[in-house]
Coordinates of C-alpha atoms and ligand atoms in Angstrom, one line a residue:
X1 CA 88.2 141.2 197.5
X2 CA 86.1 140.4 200.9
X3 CA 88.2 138.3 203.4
X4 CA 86.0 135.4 203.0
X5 CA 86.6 135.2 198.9
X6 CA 88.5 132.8 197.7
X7 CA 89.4 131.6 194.3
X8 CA 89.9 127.7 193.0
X9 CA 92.1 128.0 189.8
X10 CA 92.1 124.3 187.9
X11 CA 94.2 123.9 185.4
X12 CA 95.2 120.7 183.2
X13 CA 94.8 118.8 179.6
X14 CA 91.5 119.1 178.4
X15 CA 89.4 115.6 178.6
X16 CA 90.7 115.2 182.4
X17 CA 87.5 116.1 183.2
X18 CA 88.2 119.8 184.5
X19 CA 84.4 121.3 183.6
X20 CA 82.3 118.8 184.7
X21 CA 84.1 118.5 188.1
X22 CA 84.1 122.7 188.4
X23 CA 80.9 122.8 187.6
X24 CA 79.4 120.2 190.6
X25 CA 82.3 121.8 192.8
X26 CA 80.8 125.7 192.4
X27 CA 76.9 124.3 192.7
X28 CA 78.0 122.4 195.9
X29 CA 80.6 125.5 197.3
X30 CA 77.8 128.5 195.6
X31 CA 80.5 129.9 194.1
X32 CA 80.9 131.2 190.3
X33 CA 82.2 128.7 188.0
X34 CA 84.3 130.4 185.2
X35 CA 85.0 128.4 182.1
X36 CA 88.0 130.1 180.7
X37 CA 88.2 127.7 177.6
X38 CA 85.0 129.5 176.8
X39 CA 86.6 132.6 176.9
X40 CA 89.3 131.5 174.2
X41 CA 87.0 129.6 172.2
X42 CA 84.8 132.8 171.2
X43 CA 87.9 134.6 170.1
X44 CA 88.4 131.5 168.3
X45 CA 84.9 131.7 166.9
X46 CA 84.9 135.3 165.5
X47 CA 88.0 134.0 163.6
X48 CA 86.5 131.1 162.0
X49 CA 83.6 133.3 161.6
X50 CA 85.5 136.1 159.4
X51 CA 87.6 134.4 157.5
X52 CA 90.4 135.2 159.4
X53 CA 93.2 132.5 159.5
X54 CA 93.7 131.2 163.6
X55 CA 97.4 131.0 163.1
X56 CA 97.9 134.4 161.5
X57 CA 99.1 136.3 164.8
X58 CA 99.2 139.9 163.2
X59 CA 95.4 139.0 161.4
X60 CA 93.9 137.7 164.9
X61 CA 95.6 140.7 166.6
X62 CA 94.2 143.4 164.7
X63 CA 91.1 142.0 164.9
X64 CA 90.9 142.5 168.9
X65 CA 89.4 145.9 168.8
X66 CA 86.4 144.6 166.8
X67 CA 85.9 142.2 169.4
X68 CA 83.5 142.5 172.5
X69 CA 83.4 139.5 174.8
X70 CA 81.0 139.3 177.8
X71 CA 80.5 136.8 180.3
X72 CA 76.7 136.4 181.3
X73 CA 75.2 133.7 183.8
X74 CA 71.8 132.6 182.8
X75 CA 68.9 131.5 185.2
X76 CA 70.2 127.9 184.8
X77 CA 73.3 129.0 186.1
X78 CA 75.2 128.6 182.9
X79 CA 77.8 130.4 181.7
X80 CA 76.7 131.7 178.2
X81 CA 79.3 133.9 176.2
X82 CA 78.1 136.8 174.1
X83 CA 80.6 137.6 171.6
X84 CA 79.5 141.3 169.9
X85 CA 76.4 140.9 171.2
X86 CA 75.2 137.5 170.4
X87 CA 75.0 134.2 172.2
X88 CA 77.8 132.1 170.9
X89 CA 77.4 129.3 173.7
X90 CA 76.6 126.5 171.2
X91 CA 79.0 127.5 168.5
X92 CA 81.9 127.5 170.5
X93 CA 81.8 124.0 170.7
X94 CA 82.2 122.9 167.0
X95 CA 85.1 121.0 165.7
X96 CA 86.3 123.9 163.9
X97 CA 86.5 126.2 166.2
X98 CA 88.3 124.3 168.9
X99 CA 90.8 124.2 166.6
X100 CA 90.7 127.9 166.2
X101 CA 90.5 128.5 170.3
X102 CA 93.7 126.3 170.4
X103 CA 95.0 128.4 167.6
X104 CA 94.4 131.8 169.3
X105 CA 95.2 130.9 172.4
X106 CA 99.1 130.9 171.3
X107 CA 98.9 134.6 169.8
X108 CA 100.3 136.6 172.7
X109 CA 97.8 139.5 172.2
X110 CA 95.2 137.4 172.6
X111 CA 96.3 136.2 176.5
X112 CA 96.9 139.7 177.2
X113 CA 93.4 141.0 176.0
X114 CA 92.1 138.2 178.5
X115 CA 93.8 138.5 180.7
X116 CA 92.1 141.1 183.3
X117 CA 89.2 139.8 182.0
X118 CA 89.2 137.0 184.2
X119 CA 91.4 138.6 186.5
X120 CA 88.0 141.0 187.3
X121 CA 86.2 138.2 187.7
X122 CA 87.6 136.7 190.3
X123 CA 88.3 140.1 192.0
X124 CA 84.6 140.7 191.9
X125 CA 83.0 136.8 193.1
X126 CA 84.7 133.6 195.0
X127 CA 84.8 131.5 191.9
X128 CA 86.6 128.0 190.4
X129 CA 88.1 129.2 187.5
X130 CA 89.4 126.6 185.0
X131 CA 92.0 126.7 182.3
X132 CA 95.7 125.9 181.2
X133 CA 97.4 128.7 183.3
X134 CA 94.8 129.7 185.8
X135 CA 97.4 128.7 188.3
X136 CA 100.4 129.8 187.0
X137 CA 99.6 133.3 184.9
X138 CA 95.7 134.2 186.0
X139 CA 95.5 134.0 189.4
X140 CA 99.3 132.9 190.9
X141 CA 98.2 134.2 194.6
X142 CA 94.7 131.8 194.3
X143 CA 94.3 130.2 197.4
X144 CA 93.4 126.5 196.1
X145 CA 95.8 125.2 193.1
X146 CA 94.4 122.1 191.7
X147 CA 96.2 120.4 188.7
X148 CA 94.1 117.6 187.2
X149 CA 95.2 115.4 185.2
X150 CA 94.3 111.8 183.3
X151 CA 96.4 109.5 181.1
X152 CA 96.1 110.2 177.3
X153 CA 94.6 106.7 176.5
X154 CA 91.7 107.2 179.1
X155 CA 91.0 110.4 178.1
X156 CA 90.6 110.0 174.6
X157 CA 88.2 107.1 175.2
X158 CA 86.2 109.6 177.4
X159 CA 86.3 112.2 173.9
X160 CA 85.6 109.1 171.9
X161 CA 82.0 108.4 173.9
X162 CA 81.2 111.8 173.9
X163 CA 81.5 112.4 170.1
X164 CA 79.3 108.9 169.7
X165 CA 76.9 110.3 171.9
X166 CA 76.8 113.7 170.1
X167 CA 76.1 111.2 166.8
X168 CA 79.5 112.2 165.5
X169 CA 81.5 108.9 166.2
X170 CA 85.1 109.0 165.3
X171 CA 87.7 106.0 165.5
X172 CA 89.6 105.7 169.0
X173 CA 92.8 105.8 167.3
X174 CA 92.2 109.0 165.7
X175 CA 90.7 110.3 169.0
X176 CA 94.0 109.6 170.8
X177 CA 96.3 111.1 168.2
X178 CA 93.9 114.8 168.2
X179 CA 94.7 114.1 172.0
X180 CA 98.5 114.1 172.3
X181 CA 98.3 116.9 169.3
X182 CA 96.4 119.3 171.6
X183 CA 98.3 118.5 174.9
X184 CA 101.8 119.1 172.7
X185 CA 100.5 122.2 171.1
X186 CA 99.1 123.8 174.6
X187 CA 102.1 122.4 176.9
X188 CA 104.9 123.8 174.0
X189 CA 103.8 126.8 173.2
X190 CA 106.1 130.1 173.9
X191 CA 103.5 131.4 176.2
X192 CA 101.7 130.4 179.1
X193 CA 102.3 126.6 178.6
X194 CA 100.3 123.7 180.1
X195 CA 102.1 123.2 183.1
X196 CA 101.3 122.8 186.8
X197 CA 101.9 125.8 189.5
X198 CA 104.8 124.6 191.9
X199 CA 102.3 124.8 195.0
X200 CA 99.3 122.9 192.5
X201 CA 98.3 119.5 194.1
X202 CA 98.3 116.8 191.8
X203 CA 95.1 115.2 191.0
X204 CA 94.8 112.2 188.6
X205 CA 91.3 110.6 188.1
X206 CA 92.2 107.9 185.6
X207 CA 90.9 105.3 187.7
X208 CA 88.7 107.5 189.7
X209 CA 84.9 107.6 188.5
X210 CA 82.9 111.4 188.6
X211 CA 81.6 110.8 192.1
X212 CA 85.1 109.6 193.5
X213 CA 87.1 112.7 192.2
X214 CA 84.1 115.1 193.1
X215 CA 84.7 113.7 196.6
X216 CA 88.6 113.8 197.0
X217 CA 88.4 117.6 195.2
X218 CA 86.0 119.1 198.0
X219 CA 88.5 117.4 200.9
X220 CA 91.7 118.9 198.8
X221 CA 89.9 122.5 198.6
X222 CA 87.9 122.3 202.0
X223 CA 91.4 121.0 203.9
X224 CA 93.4 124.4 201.8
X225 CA 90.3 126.7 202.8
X226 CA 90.5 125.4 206.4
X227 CA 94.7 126.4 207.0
Ligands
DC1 O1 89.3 123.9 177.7 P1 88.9 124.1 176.3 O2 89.2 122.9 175.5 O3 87.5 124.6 176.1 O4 89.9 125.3 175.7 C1 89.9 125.7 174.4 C2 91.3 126.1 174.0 O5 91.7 127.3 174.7 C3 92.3 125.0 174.2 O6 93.1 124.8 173.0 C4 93.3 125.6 175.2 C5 93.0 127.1 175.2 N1 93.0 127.6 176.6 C6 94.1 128.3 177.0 O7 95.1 128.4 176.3 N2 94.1 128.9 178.2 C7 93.1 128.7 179.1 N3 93.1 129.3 180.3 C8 91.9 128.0 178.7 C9 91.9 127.4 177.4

């Protein structure tokens, strides 16, 4: 790593607004944005993809071997995941197969096969990397810690506009119990739990639109970058 890399890990509940606020932070820093969830989500998709049961650890593990994940960066800047040699960036995102990301992600084997995955990455650029244990597991010596969160309520009303959007509306109520499912599932798990890094700083932008979080994130990473 050159003295002048750096790397952003941002960790918290998903909905807080974590990729969206990475993604403005890399463009205005030129540095690599690294969607971890991404990461965990194909392994999720060549699950759902071959039959193979998200919850079944000794299944999922054996399957490992079969699997080849790369990381590629298209000409919009994008990160786009090839899983065995195809672009997967638009499946990922299906209901089902968030559900088998968040599955997978609990299988041991799984953190450990992607683990120096996205250690190399950040050996290799200056990036913002965001996940659940970025800060705690991935990268514990990054120099910027950043643990963002947002209350369950508005959260789930920000998932509730973007599934109306998409033209797959679903009721609030049911939006905000999938909510506090996930966050229990990803803080309670046996490994690498939800949870923020001792030295994270606390971010909360439930009453913060994009613009005002984009703003207090640069001074919190340009005031850690400047001691
Ligand atoms: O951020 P996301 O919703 O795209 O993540 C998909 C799933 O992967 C989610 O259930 C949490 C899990 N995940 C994880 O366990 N560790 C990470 N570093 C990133 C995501």
């Amino acid at each position: 790593m050159s003295e002048k890399q750096f790397a952003v890990a941002l960790d918290g509940p998903s909905g807080a607004g974590k990729s969206t606020l990475a993604k403005a932070i890399a463009a205005k820093l030129r540095i690599l944005y690294v969607d971890t969830g991404a990461i965990y989500r194909s392994i999720g998709c060549y699950a759902f993809q071959n039959g193979i049961d998200g919850k079944d650890a000794p299944a999922v593990t054996a399957a490992l071997p079969h699997i080849h994940i790369e990381v590629r960066y298209g000409d919009d800047g994008l990160q786009h995941m090839i899983l065995n040699g195809t672009d997967v960036t638009k499946e990922i995102r299906l209901p089902e197969v968030s559900l088998y990301a968040s599955q997978v992600s609990a299988i041991p084997a799984v953190r450990a096969f992607l683990l120096q995955m996205q250690r190399d990455m950040a050996a290799k650029n200056s990036v913002i990397m965001d996940g659940r244990d970025i800060g705690t597991v991935v990268l514990p010596d990054a120099k910027v810690k950043i643990y963002l969160d947002a209350s369950a309520e508005v959260r789930a009303r920000r998932r509730e506009k973007e599934l109306a959007e998409r033209g797959t509306p679903k009721p609030y109520e049911e939006v905000l119990r999938e909510v506090n499912e996930r966050d229990w599932a990803d803080m309670h798990r046996e490994i690498a739990p939800l949870r923020p890094a001792d030295d994270a700083i606390m971010v909360d932008t439930s009453d913060v639109d994009f613009e005002g979080a984009l703003s207090l994130l640069l001074d919190v990473i340009r005031g850690r970058l400047a001691d």
